[in-house]
């Protein structure tokens, strides 16, 4: 039983790590798009990024 709990905890820990990495990847992608948009000088780009960031 203890071994099963340890294995389950390891699996949950790995899943949490993967979710954390996925969140970081999305946030970095959105931030990168914002930086590129600010360098392009086009207006309204940040609004579009915010509108569609859930798809990234």
Short mmCIF file of N, CA and C in Angstrom, two decimals:
data_model
loop_
_atom_site.label_atom_id
_atom_site.label_comp_id
_atom_site.label_asym_id
_atom_site.label_seq_id
_atom_site.Cartn_x
_atom_site.Cartn_y
_atom_site.Cartn_z
N UNK A 1 0.83 -1.19 0.00
CA UNK A 1 0.00 0.00 0.00
C UNK A 1 0.87 1.26 0.00
N UNK A 2 1.92 1.26 0.80
CA UNK A 2 2.82 2.40 0.84
C UNK A 2 3.51 2.59 -0.50
N UNK A 3 3.88 1.49 -1.13
CA UNK A 3 4.53 1.56 -2.44
C UNK A 3 3.58 2.15 -3.48
N UNK A 4 2.31 1.76 -3.40
CA UNK A 4 1.32 2.29 -4.33
C UNK A 4 1.16 3.80 -4.13
N UNK A 5 1.11 4.23 -2.90
CA UNK A 5 0.97 5.65 -2.62
C UNK A 5 2.18 6.43 -3.11
N UNK A 6 3.36 5.85 -2.92
CA UNK A 6 4.58 6.51 -3.38
C UNK A 6 4.58 6.64 -4.90
N UNK A 7 4.17 5.58 -5.57
CA UNK A 7 4.11 5.60 -7.03
C UNK A 7 3.07 6.61 -7.51
N UNK A 8 1.94 6.65 -6.83
CA UNK A 8 0.90 7.59 -7.20
C UNK A 8 1.38 9.03 -6.98
N UNK A 9 2.08 9.27 -5.89
CA UNK A 9 2.62 10.60 -5.62
C UNK A 9 3.63 11.01 -6.69
N UNK A 10 4.45 10.07 -7.13
CA UNK A 10 5.42 10.35 -8.19
C UNK A 10 4.71 10.71 -9.49
N UNK A 11 3.66 9.97 -9.81
CA UNK A 11 2.90 10.25 -11.03
C UNK A 11 2.24 11.63 -10.96
N UNK A 12 1.67 11.95 -9.80
CA UNK A 12 1.03 13.25 -9.63
C UNK A 12 2.06 14.37 -9.71
N UNK A 13 3.24 14.12 -9.17
CA UNK A 13 4.31 15.11 -9.22
C UNK A 13 4.75 15.35 -10.66
N UNK A 14 4.90 14.28 -11.43
CA UNK A 14 5.27 14.40 -12.84
C UNK A 14 4.20 15.16 -13.62
N UNK A 15 2.94 14.86 -13.33
CA UNK A 15 1.84 15.55 -14.02
C UNK A 15 1.86 17.04 -13.68
N UNK A 16 2.09 17.36 -12.43
CA UNK A 16 2.15 18.77 -12.01
C UNK A 16 3.31 19.49 -12.71
N UNK A 17 4.44 18.80 -12.85
CA UNK A 17 5.60 19.39 -13.53
C UNK A 17 5.27 19.67 -14.99
N UNK A 18 4.61 18.72 -15.64
CA UNK A 18 4.23 18.91 -17.05
C UNK A 18 3.26 20.07 -17.22
N UNK A 19 2.30 20.17 -16.31
CA UNK A 19 1.34 21.27 -16.37
C UNK A 19 2.04 22.61 -16.16
N UNK A 20 2.99 22.63 -15.25
CA UNK A 20 3.76 23.85 -14.98
C UNK A 20 4.55 24.26 -16.23
N UNK A 21 5.21 23.31 -16.86
CA UNK A 21 5.97 23.60 -18.07
C UNK A 21 5.08 24.09 -19.20
N UNK A 22 3.91 23.51 -19.32
CA UNK A 22 2.97 23.93 -20.36
C UNK A 22 2.52 25.37 -20.12
N UNK A 23 2.24 25.70 -18.87
CA UNK A 23 1.84 27.07 -18.53
C UNK A 23 2.96 28.05 -18.82
N UNK A 24 4.18 27.69 -18.45
CA UNK A 24 5.33 28.55 -18.73
C UNK A 24 5.50 28.78 -20.22
N UNK A 25 5.35 27.70 -20.99
CA UNK A 25 5.49 27.79 -22.44
C UNK A 25 4.46 28.75 -23.03
N UNK A 26 3.22 28.63 -22.58
CA UNK A 26 2.16 29.52 -23.08
C UNK A 26 2.45 30.97 -22.70
N UNK A 27 2.84 31.19 -21.45
CA UNK A 27 3.11 32.56 -21.00
C UNK A 27 4.28 33.17 -21.75
N UNK A 28 5.31 32.38 -21.99
CA UNK A 28 6.46 32.89 -22.74
C UNK A 28 6.09 33.19 -24.18
N UNK A 29 5.24 32.37 -24.77
CA UNK A 29 4.80 32.60 -26.14
C UNK A 29 4.02 33.90 -26.23
N UNK A 30 3.10 34.11 -25.31
CA UNK A 30 2.29 35.33 -25.30
C UNK A 30 3.19 36.54 -25.08
N UNK A 31 4.12 36.44 -24.14
CA UNK A 31 5.03 37.56 -23.87
C UNK A 31 5.92 37.84 -25.08
N UNK A 32 6.38 36.80 -25.75
CA UNK A 32 7.19 36.98 -26.96
C UNK A 32 6.40 37.70 -28.04
N UNK A 33 5.15 37.33 -28.20
CA UNK A 33 4.30 37.99 -29.19
C UNK A 33 4.11 39.47 -28.84
N UNK A 34 3.96 39.76 -27.55
CA UNK A 34 3.80 41.16 -27.13
C UNK A 34 5.06 41.96 -27.44
N UNK A 35 6.21 41.37 -27.18
CA UNK A 35 7.48 42.06 -27.46
C UNK A 35 7.61 42.33 -28.95
N UNK A 36 7.33 41.32 -29.76
CA UNK A 36 7.40 41.50 -31.22
C UNK A 36 6.41 42.56 -31.69
N UNK A 37 5.22 42.54 -31.11
CA UNK A 37 4.20 43.51 -31.49
C UNK A 37 4.63 44.93 -31.14
N UNK A 38 5.23 45.08 -29.98
CA UNK A 38 5.67 46.42 -29.57
C UNK A 38 6.78 46.93 -30.47
N UNK A 39 7.61 46.02 -30.97
CA UNK A 39 8.69 46.42 -31.87
C UNK A 39 8.16 46.74 -33.27
N UNK A 40 7.04 46.15 -33.63
CA UNK A 40 6.49 46.40 -34.96
C UNK A 40 5.85 47.78 -35.05
N UNK A 41 5.41 48.29 -33.91
CA UNK A 41 4.80 49.62 -33.88
C UNK A 41 3.36 49.66 -34.37
N UNK A 42 2.76 48.52 -34.63
CA UNK A 42 1.38 48.51 -35.10
C UNK A 42 0.43 48.59 -33.90
N UNK A 43 -0.59 49.41 -34.07
CA UNK A 43 -1.57 49.58 -32.99
C UNK A 43 -2.59 48.45 -33.02
N UNK A 44 -3.09 48.11 -31.85
CA UNK A 44 -4.15 47.10 -31.76
C UNK A 44 -3.65 45.67 -31.70
N UNK A 45 -2.35 45.46 -31.83
CA UNK A 45 -1.82 44.09 -31.83
C UNK A 45 -1.98 43.46 -30.45
N UNK A 46 -1.67 44.22 -29.39
CA UNK A 46 -1.80 43.66 -28.04
C UNK A 46 -3.23 43.24 -27.74
N UNK A 47 -4.19 43.99 -28.26
CA UNK A 47 -5.60 43.64 -28.08
C UNK A 47 -5.91 42.30 -28.75
N UNK A 48 -5.38 42.12 -29.95
CA UNK A 48 -5.58 40.85 -30.67
C UNK A 48 -4.91 39.69 -29.94
N UNK A 49 -3.70 39.93 -29.43
CA UNK A 49 -3.00 38.87 -28.69
C UNK A 49 -3.82 38.46 -27.49
N UNK A 50 -4.32 39.45 -26.76
CA UNK A 50 -5.13 39.16 -25.57
C UNK A 50 -6.39 38.39 -25.95
N UNK A 51 -6.99 38.78 -27.07
CA UNK A 51 -8.22 38.14 -27.53
C UNK A 51 -8.00 36.66 -27.86
N UNK A 52 -6.84 36.34 -28.43
CA UNK A 52 -6.62 34.98 -28.91
C UNK A 52 -5.59 34.18 -28.10
N UNK A 53 -5.11 34.71 -26.97
CA UNK A 53 -4.06 34.02 -26.23
C UNK A 53 -4.52 32.66 -25.68
N UNK A 54 -5.81 32.47 -25.51
CA UNK A 54 -6.30 31.17 -25.02
C UNK A 54 -6.07 30.06 -26.06
N UNK A 55 -5.83 30.42 -27.30
CA UNK A 55 -5.58 29.43 -28.34
C UNK A 55 -4.13 28.98 -28.41
N UNK A 56 -3.26 29.75 -27.78
CA UNK A 56 -1.83 29.45 -27.84
C UNK A 56 -1.52 28.26 -26.95
#
